[in-house]
mmCIF file of C-alpha atoms in Angstrom:
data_model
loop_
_atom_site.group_PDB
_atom_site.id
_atom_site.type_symbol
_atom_site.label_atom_id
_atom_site.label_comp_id
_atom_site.label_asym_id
_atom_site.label_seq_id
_atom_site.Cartn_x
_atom_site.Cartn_y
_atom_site.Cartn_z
ATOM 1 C CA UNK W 1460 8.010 53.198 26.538
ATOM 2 C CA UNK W 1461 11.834 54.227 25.874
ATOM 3 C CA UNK W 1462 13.905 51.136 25.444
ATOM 4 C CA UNK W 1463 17.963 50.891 26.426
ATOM 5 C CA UNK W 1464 19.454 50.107 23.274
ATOM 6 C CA UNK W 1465 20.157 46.615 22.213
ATOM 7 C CA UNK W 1466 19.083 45.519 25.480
ATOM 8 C CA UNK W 1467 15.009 44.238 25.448
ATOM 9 C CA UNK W 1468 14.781 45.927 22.003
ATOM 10 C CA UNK W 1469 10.781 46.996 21.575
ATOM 11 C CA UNK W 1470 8.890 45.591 18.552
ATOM 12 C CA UNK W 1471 9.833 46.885 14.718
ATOM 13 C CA UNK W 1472 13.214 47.158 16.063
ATOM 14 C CA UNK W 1473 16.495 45.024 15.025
ATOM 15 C CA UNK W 1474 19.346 47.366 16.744
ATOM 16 C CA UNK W 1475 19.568 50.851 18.462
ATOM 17 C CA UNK W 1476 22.494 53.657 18.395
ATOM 18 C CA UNK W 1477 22.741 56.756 19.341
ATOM 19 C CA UNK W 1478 22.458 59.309 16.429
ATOM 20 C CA UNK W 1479 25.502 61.735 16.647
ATOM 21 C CA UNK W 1480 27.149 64.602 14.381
ATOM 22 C CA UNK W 1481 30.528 62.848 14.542
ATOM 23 C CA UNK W 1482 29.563 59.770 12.947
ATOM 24 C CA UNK W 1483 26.961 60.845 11.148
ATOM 25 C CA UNK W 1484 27.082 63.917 9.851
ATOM 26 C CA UNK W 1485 26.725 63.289 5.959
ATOM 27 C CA UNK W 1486 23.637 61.097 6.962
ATOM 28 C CA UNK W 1487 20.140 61.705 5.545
ATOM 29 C CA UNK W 1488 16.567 60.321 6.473
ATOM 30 C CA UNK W 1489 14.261 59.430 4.040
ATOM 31 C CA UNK W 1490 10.751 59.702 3.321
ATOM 32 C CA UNK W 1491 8.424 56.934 1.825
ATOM 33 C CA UNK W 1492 5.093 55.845 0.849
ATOM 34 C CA UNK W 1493 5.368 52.841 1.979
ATOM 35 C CA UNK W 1494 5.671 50.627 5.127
ATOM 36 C CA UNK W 1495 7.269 47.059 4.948
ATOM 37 C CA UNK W 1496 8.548 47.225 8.633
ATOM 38 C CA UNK W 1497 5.256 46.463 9.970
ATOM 39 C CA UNK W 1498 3.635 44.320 6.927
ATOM 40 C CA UNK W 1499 4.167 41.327 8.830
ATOM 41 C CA UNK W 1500 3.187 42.777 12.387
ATOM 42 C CA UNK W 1501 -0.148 41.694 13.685
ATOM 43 C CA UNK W 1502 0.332 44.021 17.120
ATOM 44 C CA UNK W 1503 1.411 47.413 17.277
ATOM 45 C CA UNK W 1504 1.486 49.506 20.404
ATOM 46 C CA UNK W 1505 -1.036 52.266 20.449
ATOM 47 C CA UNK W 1506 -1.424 55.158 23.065
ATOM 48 C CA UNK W 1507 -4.521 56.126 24.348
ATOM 49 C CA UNK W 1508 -4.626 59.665 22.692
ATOM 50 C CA UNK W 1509 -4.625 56.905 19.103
ATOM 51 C CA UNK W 1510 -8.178 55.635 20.740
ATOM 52 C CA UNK W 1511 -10.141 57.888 18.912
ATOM 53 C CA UNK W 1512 -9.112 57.525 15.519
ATOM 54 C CA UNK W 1513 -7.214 53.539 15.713
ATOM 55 C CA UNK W 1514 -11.062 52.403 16.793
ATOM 56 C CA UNK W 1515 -12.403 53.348 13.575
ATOM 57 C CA UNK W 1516 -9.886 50.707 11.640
ATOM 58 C CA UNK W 1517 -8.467 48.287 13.955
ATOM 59 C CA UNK W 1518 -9.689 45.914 17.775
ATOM 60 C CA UNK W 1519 -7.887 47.927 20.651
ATOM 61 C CA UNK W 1520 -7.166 45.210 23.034
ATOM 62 C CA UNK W 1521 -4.153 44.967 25.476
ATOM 63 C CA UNK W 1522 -1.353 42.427 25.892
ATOM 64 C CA UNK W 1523 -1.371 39.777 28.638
ATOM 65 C CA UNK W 1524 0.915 39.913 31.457
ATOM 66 C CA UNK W 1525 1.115 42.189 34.418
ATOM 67 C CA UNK W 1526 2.099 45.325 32.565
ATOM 68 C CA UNK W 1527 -0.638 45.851 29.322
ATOM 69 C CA UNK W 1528 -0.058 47.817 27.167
ATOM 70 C CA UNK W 1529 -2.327 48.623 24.170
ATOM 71 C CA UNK W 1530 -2.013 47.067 20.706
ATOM 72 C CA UNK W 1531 -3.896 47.861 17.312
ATOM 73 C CA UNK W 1532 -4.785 44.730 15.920
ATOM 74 C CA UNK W 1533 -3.469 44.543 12.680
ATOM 75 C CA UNK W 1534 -4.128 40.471 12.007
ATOM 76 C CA UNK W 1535 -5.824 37.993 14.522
ATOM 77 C CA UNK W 1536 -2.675 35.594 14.360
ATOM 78 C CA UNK W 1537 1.316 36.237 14.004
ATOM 79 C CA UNK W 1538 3.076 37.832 10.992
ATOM 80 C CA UNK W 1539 -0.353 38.812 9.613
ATOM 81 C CA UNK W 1540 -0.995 42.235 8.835
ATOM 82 C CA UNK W 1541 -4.445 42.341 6.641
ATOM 83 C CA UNK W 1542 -4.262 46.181 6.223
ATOM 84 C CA UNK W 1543 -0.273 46.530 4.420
ATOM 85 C CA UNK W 1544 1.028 44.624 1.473
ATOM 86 C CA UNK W 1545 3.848 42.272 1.874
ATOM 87 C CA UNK W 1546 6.332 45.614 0.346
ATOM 88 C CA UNK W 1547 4.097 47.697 3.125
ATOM 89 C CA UNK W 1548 1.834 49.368 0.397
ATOM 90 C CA UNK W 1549 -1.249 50.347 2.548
ATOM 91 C CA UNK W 1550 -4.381 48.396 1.475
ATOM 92 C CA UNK W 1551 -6.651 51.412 1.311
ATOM 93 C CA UNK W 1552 -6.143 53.934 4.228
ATOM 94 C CA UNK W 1553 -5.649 52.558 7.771
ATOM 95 C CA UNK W 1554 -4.820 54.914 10.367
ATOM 96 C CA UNK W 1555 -1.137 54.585 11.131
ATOM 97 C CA UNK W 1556 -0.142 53.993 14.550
ATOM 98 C CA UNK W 1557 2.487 56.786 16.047
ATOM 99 C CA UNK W 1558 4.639 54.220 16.995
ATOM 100 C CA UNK W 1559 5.226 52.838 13.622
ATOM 101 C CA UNK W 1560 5.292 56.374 11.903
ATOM 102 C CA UNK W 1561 8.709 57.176 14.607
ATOM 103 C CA UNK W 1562 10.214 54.211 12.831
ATOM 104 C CA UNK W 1563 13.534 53.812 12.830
ATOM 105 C CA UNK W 1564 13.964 56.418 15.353
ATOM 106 C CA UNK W 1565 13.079 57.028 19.211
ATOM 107 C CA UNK W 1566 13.794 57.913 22.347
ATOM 108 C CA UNK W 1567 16.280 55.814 24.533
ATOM 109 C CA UNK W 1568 18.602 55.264 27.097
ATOM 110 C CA UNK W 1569 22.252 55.398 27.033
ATOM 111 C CA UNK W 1570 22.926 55.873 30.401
ATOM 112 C CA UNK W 1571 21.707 53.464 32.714
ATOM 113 C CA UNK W 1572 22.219 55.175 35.628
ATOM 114 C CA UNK W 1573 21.021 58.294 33.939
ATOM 115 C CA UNK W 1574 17.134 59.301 33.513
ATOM 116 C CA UNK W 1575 18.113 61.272 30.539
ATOM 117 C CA UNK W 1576 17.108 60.357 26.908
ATOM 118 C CA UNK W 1577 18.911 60.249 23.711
ATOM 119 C CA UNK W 1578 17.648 60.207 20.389
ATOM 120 C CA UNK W 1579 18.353 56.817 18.585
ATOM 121 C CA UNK W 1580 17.995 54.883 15.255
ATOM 122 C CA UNK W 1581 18.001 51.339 13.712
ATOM 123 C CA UNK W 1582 20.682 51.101 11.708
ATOM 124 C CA UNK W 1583 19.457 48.136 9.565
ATOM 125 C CA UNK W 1584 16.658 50.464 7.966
ATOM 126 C CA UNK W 1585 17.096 51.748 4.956
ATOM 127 C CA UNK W 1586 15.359 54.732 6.063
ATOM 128 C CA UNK W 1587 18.829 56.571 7.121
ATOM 129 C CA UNK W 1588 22.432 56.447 5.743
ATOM 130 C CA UNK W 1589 25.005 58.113 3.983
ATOM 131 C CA UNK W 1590 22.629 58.746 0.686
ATOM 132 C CA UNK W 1591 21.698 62.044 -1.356
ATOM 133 C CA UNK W 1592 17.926 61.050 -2.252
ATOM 134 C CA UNK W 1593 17.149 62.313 1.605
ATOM 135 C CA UNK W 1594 16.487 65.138 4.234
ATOM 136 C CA UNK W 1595 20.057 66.099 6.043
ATOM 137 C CA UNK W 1596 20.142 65.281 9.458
ATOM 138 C CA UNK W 1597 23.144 67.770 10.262
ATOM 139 C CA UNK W 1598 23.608 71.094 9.222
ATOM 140 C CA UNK W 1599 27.470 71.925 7.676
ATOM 141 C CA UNK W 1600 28.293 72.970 11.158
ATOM 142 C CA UNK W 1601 27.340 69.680 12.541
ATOM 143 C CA UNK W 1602 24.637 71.008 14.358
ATOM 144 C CA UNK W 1603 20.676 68.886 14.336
ATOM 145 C CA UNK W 1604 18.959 70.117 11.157
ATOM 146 C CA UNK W 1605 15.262 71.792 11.266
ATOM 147 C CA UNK W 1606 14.582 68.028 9.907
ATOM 148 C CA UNK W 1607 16.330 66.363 13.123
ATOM 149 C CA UNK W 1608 14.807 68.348 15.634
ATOM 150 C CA UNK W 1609 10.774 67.763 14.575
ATOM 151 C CA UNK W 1610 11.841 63.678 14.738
ATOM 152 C CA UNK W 1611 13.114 64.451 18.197
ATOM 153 C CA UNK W 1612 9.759 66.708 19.153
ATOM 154 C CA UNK W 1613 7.844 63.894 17.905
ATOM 155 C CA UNK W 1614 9.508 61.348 19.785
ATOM 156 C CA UNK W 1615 9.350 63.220 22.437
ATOM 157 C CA UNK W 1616 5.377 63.509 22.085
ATOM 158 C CA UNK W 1617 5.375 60.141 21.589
ATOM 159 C CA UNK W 1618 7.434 59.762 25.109
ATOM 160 C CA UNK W 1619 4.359 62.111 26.885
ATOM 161 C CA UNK W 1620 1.766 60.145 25.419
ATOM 162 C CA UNK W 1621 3.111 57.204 26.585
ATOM 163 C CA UNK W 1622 3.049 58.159 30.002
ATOM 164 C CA UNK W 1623 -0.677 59.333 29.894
ATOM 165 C CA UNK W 1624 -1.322 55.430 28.779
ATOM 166 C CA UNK W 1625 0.658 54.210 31.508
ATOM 167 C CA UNK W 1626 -1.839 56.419 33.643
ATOM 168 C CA UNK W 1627 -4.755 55.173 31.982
ATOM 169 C CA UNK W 1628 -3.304 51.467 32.059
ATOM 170 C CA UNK W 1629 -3.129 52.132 35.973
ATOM 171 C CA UNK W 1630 -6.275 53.225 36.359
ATOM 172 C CA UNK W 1631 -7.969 50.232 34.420
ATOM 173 C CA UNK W 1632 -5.673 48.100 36.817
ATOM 174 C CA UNK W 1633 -6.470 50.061 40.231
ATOM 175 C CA UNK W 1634 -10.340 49.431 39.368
ATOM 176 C CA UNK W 1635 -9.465 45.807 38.322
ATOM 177 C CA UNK W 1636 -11.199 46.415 34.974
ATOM 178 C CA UNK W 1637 -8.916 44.169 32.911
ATOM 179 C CA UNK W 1638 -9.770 40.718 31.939
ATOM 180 C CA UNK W 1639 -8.467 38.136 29.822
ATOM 181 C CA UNK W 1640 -10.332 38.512 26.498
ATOM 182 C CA UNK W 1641 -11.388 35.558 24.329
ATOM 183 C CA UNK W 1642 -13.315 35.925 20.898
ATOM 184 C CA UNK W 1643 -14.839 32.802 18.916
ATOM 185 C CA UNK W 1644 -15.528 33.083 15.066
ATOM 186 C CA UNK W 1645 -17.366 31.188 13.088
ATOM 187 C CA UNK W 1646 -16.344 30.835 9.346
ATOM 188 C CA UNK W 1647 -19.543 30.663 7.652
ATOM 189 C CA UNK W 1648 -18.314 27.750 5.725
ATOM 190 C CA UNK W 1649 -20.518 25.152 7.131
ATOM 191 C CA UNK W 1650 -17.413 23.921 9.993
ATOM 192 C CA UNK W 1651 -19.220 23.791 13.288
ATOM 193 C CA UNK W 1652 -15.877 24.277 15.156
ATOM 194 C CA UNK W 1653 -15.080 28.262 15.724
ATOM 195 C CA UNK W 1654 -11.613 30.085 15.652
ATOM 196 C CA UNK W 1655 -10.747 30.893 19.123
ATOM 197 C CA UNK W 1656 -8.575 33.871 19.533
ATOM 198 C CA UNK W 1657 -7.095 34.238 23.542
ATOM 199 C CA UNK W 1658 -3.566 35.464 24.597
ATOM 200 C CA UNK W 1659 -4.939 39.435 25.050
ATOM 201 C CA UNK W 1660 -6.895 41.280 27.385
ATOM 202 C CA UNK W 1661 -9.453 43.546 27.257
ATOM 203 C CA UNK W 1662 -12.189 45.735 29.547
ATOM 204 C CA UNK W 1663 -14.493 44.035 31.466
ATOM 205 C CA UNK W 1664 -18.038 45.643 31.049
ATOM 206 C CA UNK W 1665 -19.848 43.925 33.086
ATOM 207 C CA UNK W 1666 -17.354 45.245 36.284
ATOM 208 C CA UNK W 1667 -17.483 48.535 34.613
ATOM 209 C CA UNK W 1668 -21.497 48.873 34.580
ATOM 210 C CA UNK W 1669 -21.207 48.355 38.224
ATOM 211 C CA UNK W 1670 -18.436 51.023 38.993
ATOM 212 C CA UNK W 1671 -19.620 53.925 41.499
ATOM 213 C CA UNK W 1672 -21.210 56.909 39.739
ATOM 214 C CA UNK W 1673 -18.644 59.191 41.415
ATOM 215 C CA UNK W 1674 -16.029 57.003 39.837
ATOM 216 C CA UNK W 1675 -17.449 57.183 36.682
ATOM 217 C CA UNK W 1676 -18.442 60.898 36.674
ATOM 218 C CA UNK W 1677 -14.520 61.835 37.501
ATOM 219 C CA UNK W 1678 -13.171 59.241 34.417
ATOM 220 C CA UNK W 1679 -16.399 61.479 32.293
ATOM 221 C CA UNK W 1680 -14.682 65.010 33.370
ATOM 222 C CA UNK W 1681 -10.641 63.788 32.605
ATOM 223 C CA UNK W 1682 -11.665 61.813 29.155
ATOM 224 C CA UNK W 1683 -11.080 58.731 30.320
ATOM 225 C CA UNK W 1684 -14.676 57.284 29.624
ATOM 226 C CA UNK W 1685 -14.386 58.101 26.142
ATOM 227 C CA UNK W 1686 -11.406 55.972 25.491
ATOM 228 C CA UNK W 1687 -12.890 53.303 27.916
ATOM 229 C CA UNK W 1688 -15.730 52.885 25.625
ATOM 230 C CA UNK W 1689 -13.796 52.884 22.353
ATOM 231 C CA UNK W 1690 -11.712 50.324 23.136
ATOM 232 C CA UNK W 1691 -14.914 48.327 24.148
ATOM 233 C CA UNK W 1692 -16.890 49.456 20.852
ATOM 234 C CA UNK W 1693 -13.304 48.030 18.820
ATOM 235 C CA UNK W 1694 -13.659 44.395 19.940
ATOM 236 C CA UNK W 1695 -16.742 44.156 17.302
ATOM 237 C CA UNK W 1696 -13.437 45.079 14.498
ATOM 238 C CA UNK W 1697 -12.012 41.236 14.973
ATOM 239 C CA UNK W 1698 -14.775 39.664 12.962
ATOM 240 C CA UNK W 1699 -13.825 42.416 10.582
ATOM 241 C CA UNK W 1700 -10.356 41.748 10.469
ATOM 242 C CA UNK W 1701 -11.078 37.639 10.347
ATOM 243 C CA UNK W 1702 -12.897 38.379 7.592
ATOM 244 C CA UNK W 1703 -10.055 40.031 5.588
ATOM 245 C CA UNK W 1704 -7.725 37.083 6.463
ATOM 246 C CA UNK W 1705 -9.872 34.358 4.962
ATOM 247 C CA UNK W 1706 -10.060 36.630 2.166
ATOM 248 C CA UNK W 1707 -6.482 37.310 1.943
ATOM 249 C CA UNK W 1708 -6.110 33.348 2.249
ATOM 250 C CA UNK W 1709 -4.359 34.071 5.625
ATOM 251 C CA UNK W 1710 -6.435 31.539 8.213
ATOM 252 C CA UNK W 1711 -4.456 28.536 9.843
ATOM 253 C CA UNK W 1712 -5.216 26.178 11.442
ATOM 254 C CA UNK W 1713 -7.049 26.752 14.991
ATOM 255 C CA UNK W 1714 -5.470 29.498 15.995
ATOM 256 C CA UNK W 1715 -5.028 31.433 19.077
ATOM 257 C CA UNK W 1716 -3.802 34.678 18.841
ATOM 258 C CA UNK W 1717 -0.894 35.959 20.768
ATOM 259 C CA UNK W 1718 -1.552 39.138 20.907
ATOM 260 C CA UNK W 1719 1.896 40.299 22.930
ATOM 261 C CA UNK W 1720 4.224 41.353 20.106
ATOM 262 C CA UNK W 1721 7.734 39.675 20.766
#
């Protein structure tokens, strides 16, 4: 999931550098409440270790194309996020994806010939900058502050957790589980016509009630049945969040969802 900077730059992200003592060592990272950088994201990129407790508030479904990866569904249709407030005030207490919590920072690469990883930052937040109302990310000698080095052991769990889901991904793949998913809604509002959301993909049950038993007894003993079923159970969660958009006012026209985040 690491991303050369400035090159392809991954979702939430407007610019990467590298995050270095000699240009930044009077630079401070700040803490907020708040999370506008994803009030107007629909998608955000879960990893399968999220399963457990993203099922409880958001559809798990994964994006189309030949490598899926999984989203949280946020909002049914782009730049609509039903769970944050336009200045990212959470509405209630939605579980917060890891990806979005690393925000600005992560892991990247600087050397494309090199396999090695460097930890980066998007300059345009206002997260981190030359301010005194923040956490140091240098010590006086220059060296990564206490601060610096948990963002970098959380990227980097973020880095090992997004291997597992390429495993998992692979898996789903190898047993050709993955189908392209399509949900209709009704309104309630006397329209005959549904909302059709497409543009995502999701398990195929009916392929997975006929997988081998030895098959499905190894996916039972290395968790992988678990998270199988949650992202199944999830799907239900899209009527939920539907329902939040026409009360938020947020329904268009006939939509279908694209579910890839750009």
């Amino acid at each position: 999931m690491a991303s050369a900077p400035k090159n392809n730059l991954p979702v939430l992200y407007k610019d990467l550098i590298p995050l270095n003592s000699k240009e930044h060592s009077k630079w401070t990272s700040r803490t907020v409440d708040k999370a506008p950088w994803i009030a107007n994201v629909h998608a955000i990129p879960l990893t399968v270790e999220e399963f457990p407790a993203a099922q409880r508030d958001f559809p798990i479904v994964f994006s189309a194309g030949e490598n899926p990866v999984p989203l949280a569904l946020m909002g049914l249709n782009e730049g609509v996020n039903v769970f944050f407030e336009e200045d990212g005030t959470p509405r209630g207490a939605p579980y917060v994806p890891a990806y979005a919590r690393r925000y600005p920072f992560l892991l990247a690469k600087i050397d494309p010939n090199s396999d090695s990883l460097s930890l980066c930052f998007d300059p345009t937040s206002d997260l981190v900058g030359e301010s005194e109302d923040g956490t140091p990310l240098f010590t006086e000698g220059n060296e990564p502050s206490e601060h610096t080095n948990g963002l970098l052991q959380f990227c980097e769990k973020f880095e090992e957790a997004g291997s597992k889901t390429q495993m998992f991904v692979e898996e789903l793949k190898k047993a050709e589980l993955l189908m392209d998913g399509e949900v209709s809604i009704n309104r309630n509002d006397g329209e005959d016509k549904p909302f059709v959301y497409r543009g995502f993909q999701m398990i195929n049950q009916e392929k997975l009630a006929k997988l081998r038993g030895d098959q499905l007894r190894k996916w039972s003993e290395n968790g992988m049945l678990p998270l199988i079923y949650a992202q199944l159970f999830s799907v239900d969660l899209m009527r939920m969040v539907f329902a939040r958009q026409v009360e938020q006012g947020k329904i268009p026209e006939r939509p279908e969802m694209p579910a890839q985040p750009n």
